Coordinates of C-alpha atoms in Angstrom, one line a residue:
Chain A
M1 CA -41.3 111.0 60.6
T2 CA -39.8 110.4 57.6
D3 CA -43.0 108.3 56.6
Q4 CA -44.7 111.9 56.2
L5 CA -41.8 113.1 53.9
R6 CA -42.9 113.9 50.3
I7 CA -39.9 115.1 48.3
C8 CA -39.6 116.1 44.9
F9 CA -36.2 116.2 43.0
I10 CA -36.8 118.7 40.2
G11 CA -34.4 119.3 37.1
D12 CA -32.6 118.0 34.0
S13 CA -30.9 114.5 32.8
F14 CA -28.4 114.7 35.6
V15 CA -31.2 114.4 38.1
L16 CA -32.6 111.6 36.5
G17 CA -29.7 109.7 36.2
L18 CA -29.2 109.3 32.4
G19 CA -26.6 107.0 31.8
D20 CA -26.6 104.9 34.9
P21 CA -27.2 101.3 34.5
S22 CA -28.9 100.8 37.8
Y23 CA -31.3 103.8 36.4
Q24 CA -30.8 104.9 40.3
G25 CA -28.5 108.0 39.2
W26 CA -27.1 110.5 42.2
V27 CA -30.9 110.9 43.3
G28 CA -31.6 107.0 44.2
R29 CA -28.3 106.7 45.5
V30 CA -29.3 109.5 48.4
L31 CA -32.2 108.0 49.0
A32 CA -30.9 104.6 48.9
A33 CA -28.5 105.8 51.8
A34 CA -31.3 107.6 53.7
G35 CA -32.8 104.5 54.5
P36 CA -36.1 102.9 53.2
G37 CA -39.7 104.6 53.8
L38 CA -39.0 108.1 52.1
T39 CA -41.6 109.0 49.3
A40 CA -39.6 110.4 46.8
F41 CA -40.5 111.6 43.2
N42 CA -37.5 111.9 40.6
L43 CA -38.9 114.7 38.1
G44 CA -35.5 115.0 36.3
V45 CA -36.2 115.7 32.6
R46 CA -33.7 115.6 29.6
R47 CA -32.6 118.7 27.9
N48 CA -34.8 120.7 30.6
T49 CA -33.4 124.3 31.2
S50 CA -34.2 126.3 34.4
A51 CA -37.3 127.9 32.1
D52 CA -38.3 124.0 31.5
V53 CA -38.4 123.7 35.0
L54 CA -40.4 126.6 36.5
A55 CA -42.9 125.9 33.7
R56 CA -43.6 122.5 35.1
V57 CA -42.6 122.6 38.7
W58 CA -45.8 123.6 40.6
A59 CA -48.2 121.5 38.6
E60 CA -46.1 118.6 38.8
Y61 CA -45.6 119.1 42.7
D62 CA -49.4 119.9 42.8
A63 CA -50.1 116.4 41.5
R64 CA -48.1 115.1 44.3
H65 CA -49.4 117.0 47.2
V66 CA -51.1 115.3 50.0
P67 CA -52.6 117.6 52.8
G68 CA -50.6 117.0 56.1
A69 CA -47.5 115.9 54.8
D70 CA -43.9 117.5 54.4
H71 CA -43.3 118.3 51.6
R72 CA -39.9 119.6 50.3
L73 CA -38.4 120.4 46.9
V74 CA -34.9 119.6 45.8
V75 CA -33.8 121.7 42.8
S76 CA -31.1 121.1 40.4
F77 CA -30.6 122.9 36.7
G78 CA -28.1 125.0 34.9
S79 CA -25.9 122.8 32.8
N80 CA -28.3 123.1 30.0
D81 CA -28.7 126.8 30.5
T82 CA -25.2 127.2 29.7
V83 CA -25.0 125.1 26.3
V84 CA -24.3 127.3 23.2
E85 CA -26.8 126.8 20.7
D86 CA -26.8 129.0 17.2
G87 CA -24.3 131.3 19.0
A88 CA -26.0 131.8 22.5
P89 CA -26.5 130.1 25.6
R90 CA -30.1 128.5 25.5
V91 CA -30.6 130.5 28.6
A92 CA -28.6 133.8 29.7
P93 CA -27.2 133.7 33.2
A94 CA -29.3 136.4 34.4
R95 CA -32.3 134.7 33.1
T96 CA -31.3 131.7 35.0
L97 CA -30.9 133.6 38.5
E98 CA -34.7 135.2 37.5
H99 CA -36.3 131.9 37.2
L100 CA -34.7 130.5 40.1
T101 CA -36.0 133.4 42.1
A102 CA -39.4 133.1 40.7
L103 CA -39.2 129.5 41.9
L104 CA -38.2 130.4 45.3
T105 CA -40.6 133.0 45.7
E106 CA -43.2 130.8 44.8
A107 CA -41.7 128.2 47.5
A108 CA -41.5 131.1 50.3
R109 CA -45.1 131.7 49.3
R110 CA -46.4 128.1 49.3
A111 CA -44.0 127.5 52.7
V112 CA -42.0 124.8 50.8
P113 CA -38.9 123.9 51.9
V114 CA -36.1 124.1 49.1
L115 CA -32.8 122.7 48.6
V116 CA -30.6 123.6 45.5
V117 CA -27.9 121.4 44.1
G118 CA -25.4 122.9 41.8
P119 CA -25.3 122.3 38.2
P120 CA -23.2 119.3 37.2
P121 CA -20.3 119.7 34.3
V122 CA -20.7 118.4 30.9
A123 CA -17.5 116.9 29.9
F124 CA -17.2 117.2 25.9
L125 CA -18.1 120.8 26.2
G126 CA -14.6 121.6 28.1
T127 CA -13.3 124.1 30.0
E128 CA -15.0 127.5 28.5
H129 CA -18.6 125.8 29.3
L130 CA -17.4 124.7 32.4
S131 CA -15.7 128.5 33.3
R132 CA -19.3 129.8 32.5
L133 CA -21.1 126.9 34.7
L134 CA -18.8 127.7 37.7
A135 CA -20.0 131.5 37.6
L136 CA -23.7 130.5 37.2
A137 CA -23.3 128.1 40.1
D138 CA -22.1 130.9 42.4
A139 CA -24.5 133.4 41.5
E140 CA -27.2 130.4 42.1
A141 CA -25.4 129.8 45.6
A142 CA -25.7 133.8 46.4
L143 CA -29.0 134.0 45.4
C144 CA -30.0 130.9 47.6
A145 CA -28.1 132.8 50.6
D146 CA -30.6 135.7 50.1
F147 CA -33.5 133.4 50.5
G148 CA -31.9 131.5 53.3
V149 CA -31.9 128.8 51.1
P150 CA -29.1 125.9 51.3
F151 CA -27.3 125.3 48.1
V152 CA -25.1 122.2 47.6
P153 CA -22.0 122.7 45.3
L154 CA -21.4 120.0 42.9
T155 CA -19.5 121.5 39.8
E156 CA -16.4 122.0 40.5
A157 CA -16.3 118.7 42.5
L158 CA -17.4 116.5 39.5
A159 CA -15.3 118.6 37.0
A160 CA -12.1 117.3 39.1
D161 CA -14.0 114.1 39.0
L162 CA -12.0 111.0 36.9
A163 CA -14.8 108.7 36.9
W164 CA -17.2 111.2 36.2
N165 CA -15.2 112.6 33.1
A166 CA -14.1 109.2 31.6
E167 CA -17.3 107.5 31.8
A168 CA -19.3 110.8 30.3
L169 CA -16.6 110.8 27.5
A170 CA -17.1 106.9 27.0
G171 CA -20.7 107.5 26.8
D172 CA -22.5 110.2 25.1
G173 CA -20.3 113.0 26.4
A174 CA -22.1 114.4 29.2
H175 CA -23.7 111.7 31.2
P176 CA -21.7 109.0 33.0
A177 CA -22.4 105.5 33.9
A178 CA -22.6 104.2 37.9
G179 CA -18.8 105.5 38.8
G180 CA -19.7 109.3 38.2
Y181 CA -22.9 109.1 39.8
A182 CA -21.6 107.4 43.0
R183 CA -19.4 110.2 43.3
A184 CA -22.3 112.5 42.7
A185 CA -24.2 111.3 45.4
E186 CA -21.1 111.4 47.7
V187 CA -20.6 115.1 47.3
V188 CA -24.3 115.6 47.9
L189 CA -24.0 113.7 50.8
A190 CA -20.9 115.2 52.2
G191 CA -22.6 118.6 51.3
G192 CA -25.6 118.4 53.6
L193 CA -28.4 116.8 51.8
L194 CA -29.3 113.7 53.9
S195 CA -29.2 115.8 57.1
W196 CA -31.5 118.4 55.4
L197 CA -33.8 115.4 54.2
T198 CA -34.3 114.0 57.8
A199 CA -34.4 117.0 60.0
P200 CA -37.6 119.9 60.1
Q201 CA -36.9 122.6 57.7
A202 CA -37.9 126.1 57.1
A203 CA -39.2 127.3 54.0
P204 CA -37.6 129.9 51.9
R205 CA -37.7 133.8 53.2
A206 CA -39.6 135.8 51.3
R207 CA -36.9 138.7 49.5
Q208 CA -38.6 142.5 49.6
Chain B
M1 CA -32.1 102.7 18.3
T2 CA -33.0 102.5 22.0
D3 CA -31.3 105.7 22.8
Q4 CA -34.3 107.3 20.9
L5 CA -36.6 105.7 23.4
R6 CA -38.5 107.8 26.0
I7 CA -40.8 105.6 28.1
C8 CA -43.0 107.0 31.1
F9 CA -44.2 104.7 33.4
I10 CA -47.4 106.0 35.1
G11 CA -49.7 105.0 37.9
D12 CA -49.6 104.6 41.5
S13 CA -47.2 103.7 44.6
F14 CA -46.2 100.2 43.2
V15 CA -45.3 102.1 40.2
L16 CA -43.2 104.2 42.0
G17 CA -41.5 101.4 44.3
L18 CA -42.7 102.6 47.6
G19 CA -41.0 100.6 49.9
D20 CA -38.0 99.5 48.2
P21 CA -34.5 100.3 50.6
S22 CA -33.1 100.9 46.7
Y23 CA -35.5 103.1 45.4
Q24 CA -35.9 101.1 42.2
G25 CA -38.6 99.1 42.5
W26 CA -40.4 96.5 39.8
V27 CA -39.6 99.9 37.1
G28 CA -36.0 100.4 38.1
R29 CA -35.2 96.5 38.2
V30 CA -36.8 96.1 34.4
L31 CA -34.8 99.2 32.9
A32 CA -31.7 97.7 34.9
A33 CA -32.5 94.4 32.9
A34 CA -33.0 96.2 29.5
G35 CA -29.6 97.4 29.7
P36 CA -28.1 101.0 30.1
G37 CA -29.2 104.1 27.5
L38 CA -32.8 103.8 28.3
T39 CA -34.4 107.3 28.9
A40 CA -37.4 106.5 31.6
F41 CA -39.4 108.5 33.9
N42 CA -41.1 107.1 37.0
L43 CA -44.4 108.7 37.0
G44 CA -45.7 106.9 39.8
V45 CA -47.7 108.9 42.7
R46 CA -48.8 107.4 46.1
R47 CA -52.6 107.1 46.3
N48 CA -53.1 107.4 42.8
T49 CA -56.5 105.9 41.2
S50 CA -57.0 105.9 37.6
A51 CA -59.0 109.0 37.9
D52 CA -55.7 111.0 39.3
V53 CA -53.7 109.3 36.2
L54 CA -55.9 110.1 33.8
A55 CA -56.0 113.7 35.2
R56 CA -52.2 114.6 34.7
V57 CA -51.1 111.8 32.5
W58 CA -50.7 113.9 28.7
A59 CA -49.4 117.3 30.8
E60 CA -46.4 115.2 32.2
Y61 CA -46.3 113.4 28.8
D62 CA -45.9 116.2 27.5
A63 CA -43.3 117.9 29.5
R64 CA -41.5 115.0 28.6
H65 CA -41.8 115.0 25.0
V66 CA -39.1 115.8 22.3
P67 CA -39.8 115.7 18.3
G68 CA -38.8 113.1 16.7
A69 CA -38.0 110.5 19.7
D70 CA -39.9 107.2 19.9
H71 CA -42.1 107.8 22.9
R72 CA -44.1 104.9 24.7
L73 CA -46.2 104.6 28.0
V74 CA -46.4 102.1 30.2
V75 CA -49.6 102.2 32.5
S76 CA -50.6 100.4 35.7
F77 CA -53.2 101.4 38.0
G78 CA -56.5 99.8 39.9
S79 CA -55.2 98.9 43.3
N80 CA -56.2 102.1 44.9
D81 CA -59.7 102.3 43.0
T82 CA -60.8 99.0 44.5
V83 CA -59.9 100.5 48.2
V84 CA -63.3 100.9 50.1
E85 CA -63.4 104.3 51.9
D86 CA -66.7 105.5 53.2
G87 CA -68.7 102.1 52.3
A88 CA -67.9 102.3 48.2
P89 CA -64.7 101.7 46.2
R90 CA -62.4 104.7 45.7
V91 CA -63.3 104.7 41.7
A92 CA -66.0 102.3 40.9
P93 CA -65.0 99.6 38.3
A94 CA -67.1 100.8 35.3
R95 CA -65.4 104.2 36.1
T96 CA -61.9 102.9 36.2
L97 CA -62.7 101.3 33.0
E98 CA -63.7 104.6 31.5
H99 CA -60.7 106.1 32.6
L100 CA -58.5 103.6 30.7
T101 CA -60.6 103.9 27.8
A102 CA -60.4 107.4 27.5
L103 CA -56.6 107.2 28.1
L104 CA -56.0 104.6 25.5
T105 CA -58.4 106.4 22.9
E106 CA -56.2 109.7 23.3
A107 CA -53.1 107.4 22.9
A108 CA -54.5 106.2 20.2
R109 CA -55.3 109.8 18.5
R110 CA -51.5 110.6 19.5
A111 CA -50.1 107.4 18.2
V112 CA -48.3 106.6 21.5
P113 CA -47.6 102.9 22.0
V114 CA -49.0 101.7 25.4
L115 CA -48.9 98.5 27.6
V116 CA -50.7 98.2 30.7
V117 CA -49.4 96.2 33.6
G118 CA -51.9 95.0 35.8
P119 CA -52.5 96.4 39.5
P120 CA -50.7 94.6 42.2
P121 CA -52.7 93.0 45.2
V122 CA -52.3 95.0 48.8
A123 CA -51.6 92.1 51.0
F124 CA -53.4 94.0 54.2
L125 CA -56.8 94.3 52.7
G126 CA -57.3 90.5 52.2
T127 CA -59.0 88.3 50.1
E128 CA -62.3 90.8 49.5
H129 CA -59.8 93.6 48.2
L130 CA -58.1 90.6 46.1
S131 CA -61.2 89.4 44.6
R132 CA -62.5 92.7 43.1
L133 CA -58.7 93.3 42.1
L134 CA -58.6 90.1 40.3
A135 CA -62.1 90.9 38.6
L136 CA -60.8 94.5 37.4
A137 CA -57.6 93.3 36.3
D138 CA -59.8 90.8 34.0
A139 CA -61.5 93.4 32.7
E140 CA -58.7 95.7 32.0
A141 CA -57.2 92.5 30.0
A142 CA -60.3 92.5 27.9
L143 CA -60.2 96.4 27.3
C144 CA -56.9 96.5 26.7
A145 CA -57.3 93.5 23.8
D146 CA -60.0 95.8 22.3
F147 CA -57.6 98.3 21.8
G148 CA -55.0 96.0 20.4
V149 CA -52.9 97.1 23.5
P150 CA -50.5 94.3 25.4
F151 CA -51.4 93.8 28.9
V152 CA -49.1 92.2 31.4
P153 CA -51.0 90.2 34.0
L154 CA -49.3 90.9 37.6
T155 CA -52.1 90.4 40.1
E156 CA -52.2 87.0 40.8
A157 CA -49.0 86.1 40.6
L158 CA -48.0 88.7 43.3
A159 CA -51.2 87.6 45.6
A160 CA -49.5 84.0 45.8
D161 CA -45.5 85.3 46.1
L162 CA -44.4 84.5 49.5
A163 CA -41.8 87.5 49.5
W164 CA -44.5 90.4 48.3
N165 CA -46.9 89.3 51.2
A166 CA -44.6 88.9 53.8
E167 CA -43.0 91.9 53.4
A168 CA -45.9 93.9 52.5
L169 CA -47.1 92.7 56.0
A170 CA -44.1 93.4 57.8
G171 CA -43.9 97.0 56.3
D172 CA -47.1 99.5 56.0
G173 CA -49.5 96.3 55.0
A174 CA -49.2 97.4 51.0
H175 CA -45.9 97.9 50.0
P176 CA -43.0 95.1 49.8
A177 CA -39.2 95.6 50.1
A178 CA -36.5 94.5 47.6
G179 CA -37.8 90.8 47.2
G180 CA -41.1 91.7 46.7
Y181 CA -40.3 94.3 43.6
A182 CA -37.5 91.8 42.5
R183 CA -40.5 89.3 42.0
A184 CA -43.2 91.9 40.3
A185 CA -40.0 92.6 37.7
E186 CA -39.4 88.9 37.0
V187 CA -43.1 88.8 36.2
V188 CA -43.4 91.8 34.0
L189 CA -40.4 90.7 32.2
A190 CA -41.4 87.4 31.8
G191 CA -44.9 88.8 30.6
G192 CA -42.9 90.5 27.8
L193 CA -42.5 94.4 28.8
L194 CA -38.8 93.8 27.7
S195 CA -39.3 92.8 24.5
W196 CA -41.9 95.0 23.9
L197 CA -39.6 98.1 25.1
T198 CA -36.8 97.0 22.8
A199 CA -39.1 96.5 19.5
P200 CA -40.8 98.8 17.3
Q201 CA -44.2 99.0 18.3
A202 CA -48.0 100.2 16.8
A203 CA -50.2 102.9 19.0
P204 CA -53.5 101.5 20.2
R205 CA -56.3 100.9 17.7
A206 CA -58.6 103.7 18.0
R207 CA -62.2 101.9 18.7
Q208 CA -65.1 103.2 17.0

């Protein structure tokens, strides 16, 4: 069955795996753990906010769509939304949730199963950014529950992880190396991504 | 300097690395050999012909563009173009070359450096497909020379490679596993991709 799966992972530089010397990131590590034969596309883009993801998700999904295959979408954003630039977050939390609502509503219309992964912390931005990010992650989780969409938390576990923080601070301040991404993959796998990938899944429920 | 590089790899399932248990493919292996810190996007899509690549290349490039960065494009297609369906190649060789011309002309206009990698052989299709593919690869190379664009041959070396062929035939007939992709990475590295990535590059010359 898995040779019919076509999975798009879409999000930011953490989805892309920026900073990982093997260029696998958590996405590549999760795929390797799932076994060979999956068709998977890494559509992570550096600096992307939820607005950037929403602007491109369906065009890039459509370019990877083939009739009859089992298409799925794994989405992760928020770490860039909550970065303050010029005195305000790049994307206000209410807007992030509007973008997630729009994405899940369209996925429901298209009958595409979606799983959302929580946003990783940005080490050098410290506790103020982290507290905003944890609040956003909770709000993302609640919104996903409304749509019947699984949400895998990641923020808190990585904020407490030594490798994630030490590697990020030894690098560009935000992106870990192999150890941090390995830990992120562990958390996402423990959160159920592998079983979600390998079993049939329903699309999001349309909200009234 | 390399932290300013943003490289899009665009093409087919061989660019994507389909079949590799580590999901790195030749692209991931080349990046790992280049060292950490590159921002690279794998835009390989299964079943893509040159027409499919041309249809999406600039939209997906633009979605990954940031002002002031050093953007580059690595392109590889042709293996699917030369597959015969309903008695004719999916894309005739003259059309493949028109698509490559259109891509390189636009890259010249945008001043984006491009490198082209030759199309890998499709093991289960045998010598008839291979002879068409070798002719196409030669024509791609000649066209690249007209534009002053480096072309890294890959077809012949992989057609003669035991791991590439044995792994493909033990799999879905077309896509190797780790050994074949490791060999492809070696050939591409020996062909100069690494030095092209790590030195300043000019954009294609516009043709009259």
